[in-house]
């Protein structure tokens, strides 16, 4: 077995990425403090052709040297937009008939493995602050919540890890792979 060279991976150019058909999934980062987490989410979004990222509240925006360290250029490919208020973003998306789910541990949350997608709908998922999670007011206006099951002693996962898990799972369900 031989490790592949980058030239053998047949990755898209920035131009090809911009014109490629996107996965109908939007990521919302609300009040994310860590620039490394932000960059990592951009990189994950690039890997799975995610349609767009909304950066809300205190979440930093590109261009930023610290975001670039982990994004490795994904801020140039993935469409993104800054919005001060996450509630406004949720209301806009819902008005556009996009189903919005918070990734959070709440009463009656749907476990990720039990969450089903409708192929005729578009989805958005919100990831909240590293300490406080998704804002309660945001949770209240979402279409629902999705929880990543955890069996150990810790109560949460890093935002970048959570985004990777959720995006991969939803990508598989949406793309039916």
PDB file of C-alpha atoms in Angstrom:
ATOM      1  CA  UNK A   1       0.000   0.000   0.000  1.00  0.00           C
ATOM      2  CA  UNK A   2       1.349   3.427  -0.999  1.00  0.00           C
ATOM      3  CA  UNK A   3       0.312   6.837   0.259  1.00  0.00           C
ATOM      4  CA  UNK A   4      -1.089   8.947  -2.591  1.00  0.00           C
ATOM      5  CA  UNK A   5       0.622  12.140  -3.678  1.00  0.00           C
ATOM      6  CA  UNK A   6      -1.458  15.332  -3.652  1.00  0.00           C
ATOM      7  CA  UNK A   7      -1.308  15.404  -7.450  1.00  0.00           C
ATOM      8  CA  UNK A   8      -3.047  12.003  -7.547  1.00  0.00           C
ATOM      9  CA  UNK A   9      -6.049  13.108  -5.461  1.00  0.00           C
ATOM     10  CA  UNK A  10      -7.816  14.892  -8.334  1.00  0.00           C
ATOM     11  CA  UNK A  11      -9.116  17.727  -6.143  1.00  0.00           C
ATOM     12  CA  UNK A  12     -11.191  20.570  -7.528  1.00  0.00           C
ATOM     13  CA  UNK A  13      -9.654  23.921  -8.346  1.00  0.00           C
ATOM     14  CA  UNK A  14     -11.104  26.971  -6.607  1.00  0.00           C
ATOM     15  CA  UNK A  15     -12.974  27.788  -9.820  1.00  0.00           C
ATOM     16  CA  UNK A  16     -14.334  24.234 -10.108  1.00  0.00           C
ATOM     17  CA  UNK A  17     -15.428  24.318  -6.469  1.00  0.00           C
ATOM     18  CA  UNK A  18     -17.286  27.594  -6.971  1.00  0.00           C
ATOM     19  CA  UNK A  19     -19.287  26.179  -9.898  1.00  0.00           C
ATOM     20  CA  UNK A  20     -19.815  22.657  -8.504  1.00  0.00           C
ATOM     21  CA  UNK A  21     -23.210  21.501  -7.327  1.00  0.00           C
ATOM     22  CA  UNK A  22     -23.303  21.989  -3.551  1.00  0.00           C
ATOM     23  CA  UNK A  23     -24.593  19.824  -0.753  1.00  0.00           C
ATOM     24  CA  UNK A  24     -27.885  21.463   0.354  1.00  0.00           C
ATOM     25  CA  UNK A  25     -26.593  22.091   3.866  1.00  0.00           C
ATOM     26  CA  UNK A  26     -25.820  25.393   5.580  1.00  0.00           C
ATOM     27  CA  UNK A  27     -23.691  25.728   8.700  1.00  0.00           C
ATOM     28  CA  UNK A  28     -24.269  28.469  11.258  1.00  0.00           C
ATOM     29  CA  UNK A  29     -21.515  29.269  13.750  1.00  0.00           C
ATOM     30  CA  UNK A  30     -22.791  31.441  16.590  1.00  0.00           C
ATOM     31  CA  UNK A  31     -20.472  33.106  19.094  1.00  0.00           C
ATOM     32  CA  UNK A  32     -17.538  30.793  18.394  1.00  0.00           C
ATOM     33  CA  UNK A  33     -14.449  32.048  20.231  1.00  0.00           C
ATOM     34  CA  UNK A  34     -11.750  29.798  18.803  1.00  0.00           C
ATOM     35  CA  UNK A  35     -10.286  30.904  15.498  1.00  0.00           C
ATOM     36  CA  UNK A  36      -8.913  27.384  15.037  1.00  0.00           C
ATOM     37  CA  UNK A  37     -12.435  25.954  15.356  1.00  0.00           C
ATOM     38  CA  UNK A  38     -13.708  28.403  12.755  1.00  0.00           C
ATOM     39  CA  UNK A  39     -10.947  27.480  10.335  1.00  0.00           C
ATOM     40  CA  UNK A  40     -11.508  23.769  10.901  1.00  0.00           C
ATOM     41  CA  UNK A  41     -15.216  24.118  10.140  1.00  0.00           C
ATOM     42  CA  UNK A  42     -14.368  25.912   6.889  1.00  0.00           C
ATOM     43  CA  UNK A  43     -12.072  23.047   5.940  1.00  0.00           C
ATOM     44  CA  UNK A  44     -14.764  20.466   6.704  1.00  0.00           C
ATOM     45  CA  UNK A  45     -17.289  22.505   4.699  1.00  0.00           C
ATOM     46  CA  UNK A  46     -14.907  22.540   1.743  1.00  0.00           C
ATOM     47  CA  UNK A  47     -14.397  18.758   1.949  1.00  0.00           C
ATOM     48  CA  UNK A  48     -18.133  18.084   1.650  1.00  0.00           C
ATOM     49  CA  UNK A  49     -19.111  20.899  -0.764  1.00  0.00           C
ATOM     50  CA  UNK A  50     -21.266  22.620   1.846  1.00  0.00           C
ATOM     51  CA  UNK A  51     -23.402  25.391   0.401  1.00  0.00           C
ATOM     52  CA  UNK A  52     -22.656  28.174   2.883  1.00  0.00           C
ATOM     53  CA  UNK A  53     -21.476  29.142   6.354  1.00  0.00           C
ATOM     54  CA  UNK A  54     -23.029  31.937   8.415  1.00  0.00           C
ATOM     55  CA  UNK A  55     -20.706  33.472  10.999  1.00  0.00           C
ATOM     56  CA  UNK A  56     -22.717  35.135  13.762  1.00  0.00           C
ATOM     57  CA  UNK A  57     -22.166  37.176  16.899  1.00  0.00           C
ATOM     58  CA  UNK A  58     -18.573  37.221  18.152  1.00  0.00           C
ATOM     59  CA  UNK A  59     -17.468  34.629  15.574  1.00  0.00           C
ATOM     60  CA  UNK A  60     -14.457  36.043  13.726  1.00  0.00           C
ATOM     61  CA  UNK A  61     -14.471  36.344   9.948  1.00  0.00           C
ATOM     62  CA  UNK A  62     -11.875  35.891   7.216  1.00  0.00           C
ATOM     63  CA  UNK A  63      -9.419  37.156   6.294  1.00  0.00           C
ATOM     64  CA  UNK A  64      -7.702  36.206   9.523  1.00  0.00           C
ATOM     65  CA  UNK A  65      -4.264  34.645   9.939  1.00  0.00           C
ATOM     66  CA  UNK A  66      -5.394  32.320  12.750  1.00  0.00           C
ATOM     67  CA  UNK A  67      -8.465  31.103  10.823  1.00  0.00           C
ATOM     68  CA  UNK A  68      -6.281  30.544   7.760  1.00  0.00           C
ATOM     69  CA  UNK A  69      -3.937  28.251   9.731  1.00  0.00           C
ATOM     70  CA  UNK A  70      -6.604  25.565   9.996  1.00  0.00           C
ATOM     71  CA  UNK A  71      -8.792  26.477   6.996  1.00  0.00           C
ATOM     72  CA  UNK A  72      -5.835  26.111   4.605  1.00  0.00           C
ATOM     73  CA  UNK A  73      -7.559  28.147   1.896  1.00  0.00           C
ATOM     74  CA  UNK A  74     -11.123  26.923   2.445  1.00  0.00           C
ATOM     75  CA  UNK A  75     -12.206  30.493   3.217  1.00  0.00           C
ATOM     76  CA  UNK A  76     -11.568  31.167  -0.479  1.00  0.00           C
ATOM     77  CA  UNK A  77     -13.829  28.339  -1.665  1.00  0.00           C
ATOM     78  CA  UNK A  78     -16.731  28.062   0.770  1.00  0.00           C
ATOM     79  CA  UNK A  79     -19.364  30.785   0.507  1.00  0.00           C
ATOM     80  CA  UNK A  80     -19.788  32.602   3.822  1.00  0.00           C
ATOM     81  CA  UNK A  81     -21.579  35.584   5.278  1.00  0.00           C
ATOM     82  CA  UNK A  82     -21.372  37.464   8.570  1.00  0.00           C
ATOM     83  CA  UNK A  83     -24.546  38.311  10.476  1.00  0.00           C
ATOM     84  CA  UNK A  84     -24.549  39.941  13.872  1.00  0.00           C
ATOM     85  CA  UNK A  85     -27.736  38.249  15.086  1.00  0.00           C
ATOM     86  CA  UNK A  86     -28.252  34.491  14.773  1.00  0.00           C
ATOM     87  CA  UNK A  87     -32.008  34.881  15.340  1.00  0.00           C
ATOM     88  CA  UNK A  88     -32.280  36.988  12.197  1.00  0.00           C
ATOM     89  CA  UNK A  89     -30.394  34.331  10.221  1.00  0.00           C
ATOM     90  CA  UNK A  90     -32.674  31.565  11.510  1.00  0.00           C
ATOM     91  CA  UNK A  91     -35.797  33.546  10.632  1.00  0.00           C
ATOM     92  CA  UNK A  92     -34.447  34.342   7.152  1.00  0.00           C
ATOM     93  CA  UNK A  93     -33.592  30.703   6.453  1.00  0.00           C
ATOM     94  CA  UNK A  94     -36.940  29.460   7.728  1.00  0.00           C
ATOM     95  CA  UNK A  95     -38.617  32.080   5.534  1.00  0.00           C
ATOM     96  CA  UNK A  96     -36.729  30.501   2.617  1.00  0.00           C
ATOM     97  CA  UNK A  97     -38.227  27.105   3.596  1.00  0.00           C
ATOM     98  CA  UNK A  98     -34.922  25.780   4.979  1.00  0.00           C
ATOM     99  CA  UNK A  99     -35.192  23.456   7.984  1.00  0.00           C
ATOM    100  CA  UNK A 100     -33.016  24.752  10.827  1.00  0.00           C
ATOM    101  CA  UNK A 101     -31.735  22.480  13.603  1.00  0.00           C
ATOM    102  CA  UNK A 102     -29.566  23.291  16.611  1.00  0.00           C
ATOM    103  CA  UNK A 103     -26.806  20.851  17.493  1.00  0.00           C
ATOM    104  CA  UNK A 104     -27.337  20.732  21.236  1.00  0.00           C
ATOM    105  CA  UNK A 105     -28.229  18.605  24.234  1.00  0.00           C
ATOM    106  CA  UNK A 106     -31.830  19.476  25.082  1.00  0.00           C
ATOM    107  CA  UNK A 107     -35.006  17.733  26.141  1.00  0.00           C
ATOM    108  CA  UNK A 108     -36.462  15.674  23.296  1.00  0.00           C
ATOM    109  CA  UNK A 109     -33.467  16.135  21.006  1.00  0.00           C
ATOM    110  CA  UNK A 110     -33.205  13.671  18.123  1.00  0.00           C
ATOM    111  CA  UNK A 111     -30.050  11.590  18.287  1.00  0.00           C
ATOM    112  CA  UNK A 112     -27.962  12.135  15.170  1.00  0.00           C
ATOM    113  CA  UNK A 113     -28.180   8.508  14.066  1.00  0.00           C
ATOM    114  CA  UNK A 114     -31.993   8.718  14.262  1.00  0.00           C
ATOM    115  CA  UNK A 115     -32.295  11.973  12.308  1.00  0.00           C
ATOM    116  CA  UNK A 116     -33.785  11.453   8.842  1.00  0.00           C
ATOM    117  CA  UNK A 117     -33.512  13.869   5.956  1.00  0.00           C
ATOM    118  CA  UNK A 118     -36.126  14.576   3.344  1.00  0.00           C
ATOM    119  CA  UNK A 119     -34.442  14.667  -0.059  1.00  0.00           C
ATOM    120  CA  UNK A 120     -36.711  17.556  -1.116  1.00  0.00           C
ATOM    121  CA  UNK A 121     -35.619  19.858   1.703  1.00  0.00           C
ATOM    122  CA  UNK A 122     -32.593  21.951   2.495  1.00  0.00           C
ATOM    123  CA  UNK A 123     -31.109  22.009   5.989  1.00  0.00           C
ATOM    124  CA  UNK A 124     -29.133  24.347   8.212  1.00  0.00           C
ATOM    125  CA  UNK A 125     -27.459  23.388  11.482  1.00  0.00           C
ATOM    126  CA  UNK A 126     -26.302  25.699  14.261  1.00  0.00           C
ATOM    127  CA  UNK A 127     -23.212  25.195  16.380  1.00  0.00           C
ATOM    128  CA  UNK A 128     -22.951  27.413  19.451  1.00  0.00           C
ATOM    129  CA  UNK A 129     -20.385  28.853  21.800  1.00  0.00           C
ATOM    130  CA  UNK A 130     -17.714  26.503  23.140  1.00  0.00           C
ATOM    131  CA  UNK A 131     -18.790  27.067  26.763  1.00  0.00           C
ATOM    132  CA  UNK A 132     -22.486  27.976  26.623  1.00  0.00           C
ATOM    133  CA  UNK A 133     -23.644  26.084  23.527  1.00  0.00           C
ATOM    134  CA  UNK A 134     -26.452  27.238  21.272  1.00  0.00           C
ATOM    135  CA  UNK A 135     -28.358  30.253  22.581  1.00  0.00           C
ATOM    136  CA  UNK A 136     -31.689  29.223  24.181  1.00  0.00           C
ATOM    137  CA  UNK A 137     -33.613  31.817  22.141  1.00  0.00           C
ATOM    138  CA  UNK A 138     -32.162  30.289  18.968  1.00  0.00           C
ATOM    139  CA  UNK A 139     -33.136  26.798  20.098  1.00  0.00           C
ATOM    140  CA  UNK A 140     -36.707  27.955  20.671  1.00  0.00           C
ATOM    141  CA  UNK A 141     -37.187  29.095  17.065  1.00  0.00           C
ATOM    142  CA  UNK A 142     -35.419  26.173  15.396  1.00  0.00           C
ATOM    143  CA  UNK A 143     -37.340  23.354  13.755  1.00  0.00           C
ATOM    144  CA  UNK A 144     -35.699  20.968  16.211  1.00  0.00           C
ATOM    145  CA  UNK A 145     -32.477  19.860  17.828  1.00  0.00           C
ATOM    146  CA  UNK A 146     -30.022  17.129  17.026  1.00  0.00           C
ATOM    147  CA  UNK A 147     -27.784  15.583  19.661  1.00  0.00           C
ATOM    148  CA  UNK A 148     -24.552  13.685  19.110  1.00  0.00           C
ATOM    149  CA  UNK A 149     -24.695  10.681  21.469  1.00  0.00           C
ATOM    150  CA  UNK A 150     -21.830  10.599  23.952  1.00  0.00           C
ATOM    151  CA  UNK A 151     -21.098   7.674  26.235  1.00  0.00           C
ATOM    152  CA  UNK A 152     -18.079   8.838  28.234  1.00  0.00           C
ATOM    153  CA  UNK A 153     -17.610  11.128  31.198  1.00  0.00           C
ATOM    154  CA  UNK A 154     -17.397  14.427  29.303  1.00  0.00           C
ATOM    155  CA  UNK A 155     -20.498  16.424  28.459  1.00  0.00           C
ATOM    156  CA  UNK A 156     -19.465  17.947  25.149  1.00  0.00           C
ATOM    157  CA  UNK A 157     -17.239  17.781  22.109  1.00  0.00           C
ATOM    158  CA  UNK A 158     -15.072  20.441  20.508  1.00  0.00           C
ATOM    159  CA  UNK A 159     -17.002  22.524  17.938  1.00  0.00           C
ATOM    160  CA  UNK A 160     -14.758  21.435  15.074  1.00  0.00           C
ATOM    161  CA  UNK A 161     -15.163  17.772  16.042  1.00  0.00           C
ATOM    162  CA  UNK A 162     -18.940  18.166  16.394  1.00  0.00           C
ATOM    163  CA  UNK A 163     -19.150  19.841  12.997  1.00  0.00           C
ATOM    164  CA  UNK A 164     -17.118  17.065  11.405  1.00  0.00           C
ATOM    165  CA  UNK A 165     -19.347  14.361  12.866  1.00  0.00           C
ATOM    166  CA  UNK A 166     -22.612  16.110  11.980  1.00  0.00           C
ATOM    167  CA  UNK A 167     -21.566  17.189   8.495  1.00  0.00           C
ATOM    168  CA  UNK A 168     -20.323  13.703   7.585  1.00  0.00           C
ATOM    169  CA  UNK A 169     -23.505  12.075   8.884  1.00  0.00           C
ATOM    170  CA  UNK A 170     -25.827  14.521   7.118  1.00  0.00           C
ATOM    171  CA  UNK A 171     -23.740  14.404   3.936  1.00  0.00           C
ATOM    172  CA  UNK A 172     -24.121  10.613   3.824  1.00  0.00           C
ATOM    173  CA  UNK A 173     -27.885  10.920   4.315  1.00  0.00           C
ATOM    174  CA  UNK A 174     -28.345  13.746   1.825  1.00  0.00           C
ATOM    175  CA  UNK A 175     -26.049  12.277  -0.833  1.00  0.00           C
ATOM    176  CA  UNK A 176     -27.286   8.756  -0.062  1.00  0.00           C
ATOM    177  CA  UNK A 177     -23.851   7.219   0.069  1.00  0.00           C
TER     178      UNK A 177
END
